[in-house]
Amino acid sequence: MNALPERIAQQRALAATLGDGWLEGPSCEPYATDAALIGGVALGVARPASTADTSALARVAVAHRVALVAQGARTGLVGAAVPDRSGTQCVVSFDRMRAIRAFDPANRSITVEAGVRLSDLNRVAAEAGLCLPIDLGSDPAAGGLVGANAGGSRLIKYGDVRRNVLGVEVVLADAAGTVIDALAPLRKRNAGFDVTQCFIGANGANGLVTAVSFALAPLERSSCAAFVAFASYDAALAGLLAFERAFGEMLSAFEFMSAAAVDCVAAAFPAVRVPFAAGDAACYALVEIATGMPGLDALLEERALATLDALANERVVLDAACAPAERFWRIRDALPAAVAQGGVPLSFDVSFPRGALAAFITDAEQWIAAAHPSLSCHAFGHFGDGGCHLVVSIPHAIAQRYGPLQQVALRGALYDRVVRAGGCFSAEHGVGPVNVAYYRKLVPAESRQLAAAVQHAIDPLGLIGRVRY
Ligand SMILES: Cc1cc2nc3c(=O)[nH]c(=O)nc-3n(C[C@H](O)[C@H](O)[C@H](O)COP(=O)(O)OP(=O)(O)OC[C@H]3O[C@@H](n4cnc5c(N)ncnc54)[C@H](O)[C@@H]3O)c2cc1C
């Protein structure tokens, strides 16, 4: 069959299976682009309303060899949840699967369908003083959290999504549309190979996640926050270690921002007040301490001030302010938009052993200044877990000098520096069409071959996801 009749036959079969859960033509457009404005054209959008619908969809996809791209809330940043430009890939959106299947405060767990948004899940959990402690600047869906294995600002205390998943229900792309039920909300399940791990952080490959059981944490009841200026990134690391010594597992965030990035916020959003200007600061950190035990605000602040005093006496800290955390999060949350106003942003999401982070950022800033003097470099992110969002900003006036080829060259050269410093080219955003070439270049062949073998065993026709490992 040639391409057009084949596509029409696929669309007819999917429409017959999904009924009003099938979209074609212009109504697919909202599903075709993600938060990074990466997108394509869909064969159509399947919107199953249940696990049974998803299984039926998988059976038809296998029979008609339709490629499927699972999609949550499209807040992903690597193009993994949207179709390519061929018009042959079917988006599977879980936006109709929004049921809370079970909420068990005694077990501190919640089981939700793949389309449930993090904010909705947390509204339910909060009724029993609980939360899913994944803290992002976006509002993803449960399936997308699992697919991307999101990290976020409180990873230092609570870990990534992987650490908070108790179970998943998954539909496979085989002739039977097999449903894997590994959903039981058990904290201990050491009964052989853990199949859930085949789907967490798989970037949409291997299977369609239809439901997830998450472990919940007690809501934080006491907290304190500081905004701290450091003379160097090495000093920021010394500050991080001092706060960990003082507060142990109560340190819930240590977000750093280069002085240049904070200057961008001050210039772009004057209403977002930066508490002080420390002329000699190389970087700042938002430090948050929090615990589920109520009534400790004053004690935490007293200890934080004592820690900051000691660091100031050692000349590690240049200046600091304590205030309710929301005030400082406004600065942190404004960073990506503020930096983007200065030019075309080339974004990097990289990670290092914490001890190597300071040297890498200094090296990257110096290299950009020397090799690309017209560009500016802004670093910020999750210092506490070794994560760094580096944005190289290309001024609009010279953007034509930095076309796709130049951008690829710059990106490749920077990733080489990341690897030399012992880091990873994808800290938390995952792998998608945007960076799969670097996956192939930078991940050792033995690891890639094993990933490919697993993918082939689970999805032998290669129908699911944008990434072939
Ligand atoms: C402003 C902003 C701030 C962000 N901050 C952070 C941050 O701090 N840390 C971080 O880690 N990320 C961050 N992100 C990225 C993003 O929010 C996360 O990757 C999130 O987990 C994506 O969820 P989603 O529901 O939007 O998924 P989508 O973007 O729709 O999909 C993400 C991946 O999951 C797969 N997928 C989706 N649903 C399913 C399913 N049901 N079954 C199988 N696979 C599925 C997709 O195919 C894709 O590979 C941020 C994004 C934005 C826009």
Coordinates of C-alpha atoms and ligand atoms in Angstrom, one line a residue:
M1 CA 0.0 0.0 0.0
N2 CA 1.4 3.5 -0.7
A3 CA 1.6 6.1 1.9
L4 CA -1.7 8.1 1.6
P5 CA -4.1 5.1 1.5
E6 CA -2.2 3.5 4.3
R7 CA -2.5 6.6 6.4
I8 CA -6.2 6.8 5.7
A9 CA -6.7 3.2 6.6
Q10 CA -4.8 3.8 9.9
Q11 CA -6.9 6.8 10.7
R12 CA -10.2 5.0 9.9
A13 CA -9.2 2.0 12.2
L14 CA -8.2 4.3 15.0
A15 CA -11.3 6.4 14.7
A16 CA -13.5 3.3 14.8
T17 CA -11.7 2.1 17.9
L18 CA -11.6 5.4 19.9
G19 CA -14.9 7.1 18.8
D20 CA -15.0 10.6 20.2
G21 CA -11.6 10.0 21.7
W22 CA -10.1 10.4 18.2
L23 CA -9.0 13.7 16.7
E24 CA -7.8 14.5 13.2
G25 CA -6.9 17.6 11.2
P26 CA -6.7 21.1 12.8
S27 CA -8.0 19.9 16.2
C28 CA -4.7 18.1 16.6
E29 CA -2.7 21.3 16.6
P30 CA -2.7 22.0 20.3
Y31 CA -1.2 18.5 20.8
A32 CA 1.6 19.0 18.3
T33 CA 4.0 21.3 20.2
D34 CA 5.7 21.2 23.6
A35 CA 6.9 23.8 26.1
A36 CA 10.2 24.2 24.3
L37 CA 8.2 25.0 21.1
I38 CA 9.4 21.8 19.4
G39 CA 6.7 20.2 17.4
G40 CA 5.5 18.5 14.2
V41 CA 2.4 17.1 12.6
A42 CA 0.3 14.3 14.0
L43 CA -1.5 11.5 12.1
G44 CA -4.1 12.1 14.7
V45 CA -4.6 12.3 18.4
A46 CA -5.9 9.3 20.4
R47 CA -7.4 10.3 23.7
P48 CA -8.2 7.0 25.5
A49 CA -10.6 7.3 28.5
S50 CA -9.5 4.1 30.2
T51 CA -6.9 1.4 30.4
A52 CA -9.2 -0.8 28.2
D53 CA -9.3 2.0 25.6
T54 CA -5.5 2.2 25.7
S55 CA -5.2 -1.5 25.2
A56 CA -7.6 -1.5 22.3
L57 CA -5.6 1.4 20.8
A58 CA -2.3 -0.6 21.1
R59 CA -3.9 -3.6 19.4
V60 CA -5.0 -1.4 16.4
A61 CA -1.6 0.3 16.3
V62 CA 0.2 -3.1 16.1
A63 CA -2.2 -4.4 13.4
H64 CA -1.7 -1.2 11.3
R65 CA 1.9 -0.5 12.3
V66 CA 1.1 3.0 13.7
A67 CA 3.8 4.8 15.6
L68 CA 2.6 6.1 19.0
V69 CA 3.9 9.1 20.9
A70 CA 2.7 9.2 24.6
Q71 CA 1.9 12.6 25.8
G72 CA 1.2 14.2 29.2
A73 CA 1.0 17.9 29.8
R74 CA 3.6 18.8 27.1
T75 CA 5.8 20.6 29.6
G76 CA 8.8 18.4 28.5
L77 CA 11.7 20.3 27.0
V78 CA 13.4 17.8 24.7
G79 CA 10.6 17.2 22.1
A80 CA 9.9 13.6 23.3
A81 CA 6.1 14.0 23.7
V82 CA 5.3 15.5 20.3
P83 CA 5.2 14.0 16.8
D84 CA 7.8 14.6 14.1
R85 CA 7.0 16.4 10.8
S86 CA 6.1 13.2 8.8
G87 CA 2.4 13.2 9.7
T88 CA 2.7 9.4 10.4
Q89 CA 2.9 9.4 14.2
C90 CA -0.2 9.2 16.4
V91 CA -0.1 11.2 19.6
V92 CA -1.6 9.4 22.6
S93 CA -2.8 12.0 25.0
F94 CA -3.9 10.9 28.5
D95 CA -5.8 14.2 29.1
R96 CA -9.1 12.2 29.5
M97 CA -7.6 9.8 32.1
R98 CA -7.8 12.0 35.2
A99 CA -9.2 9.8 37.9
I100 CA -7.8 9.4 41.4
R101 CA -8.1 5.6 41.7
A102 CA -7.1 5.4 45.4
F103 CA -5.9 7.7 48.1
D104 CA -4.6 6.0 51.2
P105 CA -3.4 8.4 53.8
A106 CA -2.5 5.6 56.2
N107 CA -0.1 4.2 53.6
R108 CA 0.9 7.7 52.5
S109 CA 0.2 6.7 48.9
I110 CA -2.0 7.8 46.0
T111 CA -2.8 5.9 42.8
V112 CA -3.8 8.1 39.9
E113 CA -4.4 7.8 36.1
A114 CA -1.8 9.0 33.8
G115 CA -3.5 12.3 32.9
V116 CA -3.8 13.6 36.5
R117 CA -1.9 16.9 36.9
L118 CA 0.6 17.3 39.8
S119 CA -1.4 20.3 41.1
D120 CA -4.6 18.2 41.3
L121 CA -2.9 15.3 42.9
N122 CA -1.4 17.6 45.5
R123 CA -4.7 19.3 46.2
V124 CA -6.1 15.9 47.2
A125 CA -3.0 14.8 49.1
A126 CA -3.0 18.1 51.1
E127 CA -6.4 17.3 52.6
A128 CA -4.5 14.7 54.7
G129 CA -1.4 16.8 55.2
L130 CA 0.5 15.0 52.5
C131 CA 2.2 15.9 49.2
L132 CA 4.1 14.4 46.3
P133 CA 7.3 16.4 46.9
I134 CA 8.4 16.9 43.3
D135 CA 8.8 20.6 42.9
L136 CA 8.9 22.0 39.3
G137 CA 8.1 25.3 37.7
S138 CA 5.5 23.4 35.6
D139 CA 2.4 21.4 36.2
P140 CA 3.0 18.0 34.5
A141 CA 0.8 15.0 34.3
A142 CA 1.5 11.7 36.2
G143 CA 2.5 9.9 33.0
G144 CA 4.9 12.6 32.0
L145 CA 6.5 12.7 35.4
V146 CA 7.2 9.0 35.1
G147 CA 8.2 9.2 31.4
A148 CA 10.7 12.0 32.1
N149 CA 11.7 11.0 35.6
A150 CA 11.5 14.6 36.6
G151 CA 13.8 16.0 39.2
G152 CA 13.2 19.6 40.4
S153 CA 14.2 21.9 43.2
R154 CA 13.7 19.6 46.2
L155 CA 15.5 16.6 44.7
I156 CA 18.3 17.1 47.3
K157 CA 15.8 16.1 50.0
Y158 CA 13.2 13.9 48.3
G159 CA 14.9 12.5 45.3
D160 CA 13.6 12.3 41.7
V161 CA 10.3 10.8 40.5
R162 CA 11.9 7.3 40.4
R163 CA 12.4 7.5 44.2
N164 CA 8.7 8.4 44.7
V165 CA 7.1 5.8 42.4
L166 CA 5.6 2.7 44.1
G167 CA 4.1 1.1 41.0
V168 CA 2.9 1.6 37.5
E169 CA 0.2 0.1 35.2
V170 CA 1.4 0.0 31.6
V171 CA 0.0 -1.1 28.2
L172 CA 2.4 -2.7 25.8
A173 CA 2.4 -2.4 22.0
D174 CA 1.8 -6.1 21.2
A175 CA -0.9 -7.9 19.4
A176 CA -2.9 -8.4 22.6
G177 CA -2.4 -4.9 24.0
T178 CA -1.1 -6.5 27.1
V179 CA -1.7 -4.6 30.4
I180 CA 1.1 -4.9 33.0
D181 CA -0.3 -4.4 36.4
A182 CA 2.6 -3.5 38.7
L183 CA 0.5 -0.8 40.5
A184 CA 0.3 -2.1 44.0
P185 CA 1.5 0.7 46.4
L186 CA 4.1 -1.3 48.1
R187 CA 7.3 0.2 49.5
K188 CA 8.9 -3.2 49.6
R189 CA 8.6 -5.5 46.6
N190 CA 11.8 -7.4 46.3
A191 CA 10.2 -10.2 44.3
G192 CA 12.6 -10.5 41.4
F193 CA 13.4 -8.0 38.6
D194 CA 11.5 -4.7 39.1
V195 CA 9.7 -4.2 35.8
T196 CA 8.5 -0.7 36.7
Q197 CA 12.0 0.5 36.1
C198 CA 11.6 -0.3 32.4
F199 CA 9.2 2.6 32.1
I200 CA 10.5 5.3 34.6
G201 CA 12.7 7.7 32.7
A202 CA 12.2 5.8 29.5
N203 CA 11.3 9.1 27.7
G204 CA 8.1 7.7 26.3
A205 CA 9.6 4.4 25.0
N206 CA 8.7 0.8 25.9
G207 CA 5.1 1.2 27.0
L208 CA 2.1 3.5 27.6
V209 CA 1.8 4.3 31.3
T210 CA -1.9 4.4 32.2
A211 CA -1.7 4.7 36.0
V212 CA 0.9 5.4 38.7
S213 CA 1.1 4.8 42.4
F214 CA 3.2 7.4 44.2
A215 CA 4.5 7.5 47.7
L216 CA 3.6 10.7 49.5
A217 CA 5.5 12.8 52.1
P218 CA 4.2 14.8 55.0
L219 CA 3.6 18.5 54.1
E220 CA 6.3 20.8 55.5
R221 CA 5.1 22.6 58.6
S222 CA 8.1 24.6 59.6
S223 CA 10.5 26.3 57.3
C224 CA 13.0 29.1 56.8
A225 CA 14.7 30.5 53.8
A226 CA 17.7 32.6 53.0
F227 CA 19.1 34.4 50.0
V228 CA 22.9 34.3 50.2
A229 CA 25.7 36.0 48.2
F230 CA 28.9 34.1 47.6
A231 CA 32.2 35.4 46.2
S232 CA 32.8 32.3 44.2
Y233 CA 31.2 29.0 43.2
D234 CA 33.7 27.2 45.5
A235 CA 32.4 29.3 48.3
A236 CA 28.8 28.2 47.3
L237 CA 29.9 24.6 47.7
A238 CA 31.4 25.4 51.1
G239 CA 28.1 27.0 52.0
L240 CA 26.1 24.0 50.9
L241 CA 28.3 21.6 53.0
A242 CA 27.9 23.9 56.0
F243 CA 24.1 24.0 55.7
E244 CA 24.0 20.2 55.4
R245 CA 26.2 19.9 58.5
A246 CA 23.8 22.2 60.4
F247 CA 20.5 20.9 59.2
G248 CA 21.0 17.4 57.8
E249 CA 18.0 16.1 55.8
M250 CA 16.1 19.3 56.6
L251 CA 17.9 21.1 53.8
S252 CA 15.2 21.0 51.2
A253 CA 16.7 23.3 48.5
F254 CA 20.0 24.9 47.6
E255 CA 19.4 26.7 44.3
F256 CA 22.2 28.7 42.9
M257 CA 22.1 31.5 40.3
S258 CA 25.1 33.3 38.8
A259 CA 25.4 37.1 39.4
A260 CA 24.8 37.6 35.7
A261 CA 21.6 35.7 35.8
V262 CA 20.3 37.6 38.9
D263 CA 21.2 40.9 37.1
C264 CA 18.9 39.7 34.2
V265 CA 16.0 39.3 36.6
A266 CA 16.6 42.8 38.1
A267 CA 16.7 44.3 34.6
A268 CA 13.7 42.3 33.1
F269 CA 11.4 42.2 36.1
P270 CA 12.0 45.2 38.5
A271 CA 8.9 44.2 40.5
V272 CA 10.7 41.0 41.5
R273 CA 12.9 42.6 44.2
V274 CA 16.4 41.2 44.7
P275 CA 17.0 41.7 48.4
F276 CA 20.5 43.3 48.1
A277 CA 23.2 44.0 45.6
A278 CA 26.5 42.4 46.6
G279 CA 29.0 43.9 44.1
D280 CA 31.6 41.2 44.5
A281 CA 29.2 38.3 44.4
A282 CA 30.0 35.6 41.8
C283 CA 26.7 33.9 42.6
Y284 CA 23.8 33.7 44.9
A285 CA 21.9 30.8 46.5
L286 CA 18.4 30.3 47.6
V287 CA 18.7 28.1 50.7
E288 CA 15.5 26.5 52.1
I289 CA 15.2 24.5 55.3
A290 CA 12.0 22.7 56.0
T291 CA 10.6 19.9 58.1
G292 CA 7.2 18.2 58.7
M293 CA 7.4 19.1 62.4
P294 CA 5.3 22.1 63.2
G295 CA 6.3 25.0 65.5
L296 CA 10.0 25.2 64.6
D297 CA 10.1 28.3 62.4
A298 CA 11.9 30.5 65.0
L299 CA 14.4 27.8 65.8
L300 CA 15.2 27.1 62.2
E301 CA 15.7 30.8 61.5
E302 CA 18.0 31.2 64.6
R303 CA 20.1 28.2 63.4
A304 CA 20.2 29.5 59.8
L305 CA 21.4 33.0 61.0
A306 CA 24.1 31.3 63.2
T307 CA 25.3 29.3 60.2
L308 CA 25.3 32.4 58.0
D309 CA 27.2 34.3 60.7
A310 CA 29.9 31.7 60.9
L311 CA 30.2 31.6 57.1
A312 CA 30.4 35.4 56.9
N313 CA 33.2 35.3 59.6
E314 CA 35.1 32.8 57.4
R315 CA 34.5 35.1 54.4
V316 CA 32.5 32.3 52.6
V317 CA 29.3 34.4 52.6
L318 CA 29.4 38.0 51.5
D319 CA 25.8 39.0 52.4
A320 CA 22.5 37.2 53.2
A321 CA 18.8 37.9 53.9
C322 CA 16.2 35.7 55.6
A323 CA 12.5 36.0 54.5
P324 CA 9.5 33.8 53.7
A325 CA 10.7 31.4 50.9
E326 CA 8.0 32.6 48.4
R327 CA 9.9 35.9 48.1
F328 CA 13.1 34.3 47.0
W329 CA 11.4 31.6 44.8
R330 CA 10.0 34.6 42.7
I331 CA 13.6 35.4 41.8
R332 CA 14.5 31.8 41.0
D333 CA 11.3 31.2 39.0
A334 CA 11.8 34.4 37.0
L335 CA 15.3 33.4 35.9
P336 CA 14.6 31.4 32.7
A337 CA 12.3 34.1 31.3
A338 CA 14.6 36.9 32.3
V339 CA 17.6 35.3 30.7
A340 CA 15.6 34.5 27.5
Q341 CA 14.8 38.3 27.1
G342 CA 18.5 39.0 26.4
G343 CA 18.7 37.0 23.2
V344 CA 18.2 33.6 21.6
P345 CA 18.8 31.1 24.5
L346 CA 20.8 27.9 23.9
S347 CA 20.0 25.9 27.0
F348 CA 22.0 23.1 28.6
D349 CA 20.7 20.8 31.4
V350 CA 23.8 19.2 32.8
S351 CA 24.9 17.5 36.0
F352 CA 28.1 16.8 37.9
P353 CA 29.4 15.3 41.1
R354 CA 28.9 18.3 43.4
G355 CA 32.6 18.8 43.9
A356 CA 33.1 19.3 40.2
L357 CA 30.3 21.8 39.6
A358 CA 32.2 24.9 40.6
A359 CA 35.1 24.2 38.3
F360 CA 32.8 23.4 35.4
I361 CA 30.8 26.6 35.7
T362 CA 34.0 28.7 35.9
D363 CA 35.5 26.9 33.0
A364 CA 32.3 27.2 30.9
E365 CA 32.0 31.0 31.6
Q366 CA 35.7 31.5 30.8
W367 CA 35.5 29.5 27.6
I368 CA 32.4 31.3 26.3
A369 CA 34.0 34.7 27.2
A370 CA 37.2 33.7 25.2
A371 CA 35.8 31.7 22.3
H372 CA 32.4 33.6 21.8
P373 CA 32.9 37.0 23.3
S374 CA 29.6 38.4 21.9
L375 CA 27.6 35.8 23.8
S376 CA 26.8 35.8 27.5
C377 CA 26.6 32.8 29.8
H378 CA 24.1 32.4 32.6
A379 CA 24.2 29.5 35.1
F380 CA 21.5 28.6 37.6
G381 CA 19.8 25.6 39.0
H382 CA 19.9 22.8 41.5
F383 CA 23.4 23.1 43.0
G384 CA 22.4 20.9 45.9
D385 CA 22.1 17.9 43.7
G386 CA 24.9 18.8 41.2
G387 CA 22.5 20.1 38.6
C388 CA 23.2 23.1 36.4
H389 CA 21.0 24.9 33.8
L390 CA 23.4 26.8 31.7
V391 CA 21.9 29.2 29.2
V392 CA 24.2 30.7 26.5
S393 CA 22.4 33.8 25.2
I394 CA 22.9 34.9 21.6
P395 CA 22.0 38.6 21.2
H396 CA 19.3 39.1 18.6
A397 CA 21.5 41.5 16.7
I398 CA 24.0 38.8 15.8
A399 CA 21.6 35.8 15.8
Q400 CA 22.1 35.2 12.1
R401 CA 25.8 34.6 12.7
Y402 CA 24.8 31.7 15.0
G403 CA 22.6 29.6 12.7
P404 CA 21.9 25.9 13.3
L405 CA 25.4 24.8 12.2
Q406 CA 27.1 27.2 14.6
Q407 CA 24.7 26.3 17.4
V408 CA 25.4 22.5 16.9
A409 CA 29.2 23.2 17.0
L410 CA 28.9 25.3 20.2
R411 CA 26.6 22.7 21.8
G412 CA 29.0 19.8 20.9
A413 CA 32.1 21.7 22.2
L414 CA 30.3 22.5 25.5
Y415 CA 29.2 18.9 26.0
D416 CA 32.8 17.8 25.4
R417 CA 33.7 20.0 28.4
V418 CA 30.9 18.5 30.4
V419 CA 32.1 15.0 29.7
R420 CA 35.7 16.0 30.5
A421 CA 34.5 17.4 33.9
G422 CA 32.8 14.0 34.7
G423 CA 29.3 15.3 34.0
C424 CA 26.2 14.1 32.2
F425 CA 24.7 15.9 29.1
S426 CA 21.1 15.4 30.4
A427 CA 20.6 16.0 34.1
E428 CA 16.8 15.9 34.4
H429 CA 15.1 16.8 31.2
G430 CA 15.7 13.4 29.6
V431 CA 16.4 12.3 26.0
G432 CA 14.3 13.3 23.0
P433 CA 14.8 14.4 19.4
V434 CA 16.6 17.5 20.7
N435 CA 19.5 15.7 22.2
V436 CA 19.4 12.1 21.0
A437 CA 22.4 12.6 18.8
Y438 CA 24.4 13.4 22.0
Y439 CA 23.0 10.3 23.6
R440 CA 24.5 8.3 20.8
K441 CA 27.8 10.1 21.0
L442 CA 28.2 10.4 24.7
V443 CA 26.7 7.3 26.3
P444 CA 29.0 4.3 26.2
A445 CA 28.1 1.8 23.4
E446 CA 27.7 -1.1 25.9
S447 CA 25.0 0.8 27.9
R448 CA 23.2 1.8 24.7
Q449 CA 23.2 -1.8 23.4
L450 CA 21.7 -3.0 26.6
A451 CA 19.0 -0.3 26.5
A452 CA 18.3 -1.1 22.8
A453 CA 18.0 -4.8 23.7
V454 CA 15.5 -4.1 26.4
Q455 CA 13.5 -1.8 24.2
H456 CA 13.4 -4.4 21.4
A457 CA 12.3 -7.1 23.9
I458 CA 9.4 -4.9 25.1
D459 CA 8.4 -3.2 21.9
P460 CA 9.8 -5.4 19.1
L461 CA 8.0 -3.4 16.3
G462 CA 9.5 -0.2 17.7
L463 CA 6.2 1.6 17.7
I464 CA 6.3 3.6 20.9
G465 CA 8.2 6.8 21.6
R466 CA 10.4 9.2 19.8
V467 CA 13.7 7.7 20.9
R468 CA 15.2 4.5 19.5
Y469 CA 17.9 3.5 21.9
Ligands
LIG1 C1 8.7 26.1 33.3 C2 9.2 24.7 33.4 C3 9.9 24.2 34.5 C4 10.4 22.9 34.5 N1 11.2 22.6 35.6 C5 11.7 21.3 35.6 C6 12.5 20.9 36.7 O1 12.8 21.7 37.6 N2 12.9 19.6 36.7 C7 12.6 18.7 35.7 O2 13.0 17.5 35.8 N3 11.8 19.1 34.7 C8 11.4 20.3 34.6 N4 10.6 20.7 33.6 C9 10.3 19.7 32.5 C10 8.9 19.0 32.6 O3 8.0 19.7 33.3 C11 9.1 17.6 33.1 O4 9.9 16.8 32.3 C12 7.8 16.8 33.3 O5 8.0 15.6 33.9 C13 7.1 16.6 31.9 O6 5.7 16.1 32.2 P1 4.6 16.3 31.2 O7 3.3 15.7 31.8 O8 4.5 17.7 30.7 O9 5.1 15.3 30.1 P2 5.3 15.5 28.5 O10 6.1 16.6 28.2 O11 4.0 15.4 27.8 O12 6.1 14.1 28.2 C14 7.4 13.9 28.8 C15 7.9 12.5 28.4 O13 7.1 11.6 29.1 C16 6.5 10.7 28.1 N5 5.1 10.4 28.6 C17 4.1 11.3 28.8 N6 3.0 10.6 29.3 C18 3.3 9.3 29.2 C19 2.6 8.1 29.5 N7 1.4 8.1 29.9 N8 3.2 6.9 29.3 C20 4.5 6.8 28.9 N9 5.2 7.9 28.6 C21 4.7 9.1 28.8 C22 6.5 11.5 26.8 O14 6.4 10.6 25.7 C23 7.8 12.2 26.9 O15 8.9 11.3 26.6 C24 10.1 22.0 33.5 C25 9.3 22.4 32.4 C26 8.9 23.8 32.3 C27 8.1 24.2 31.1

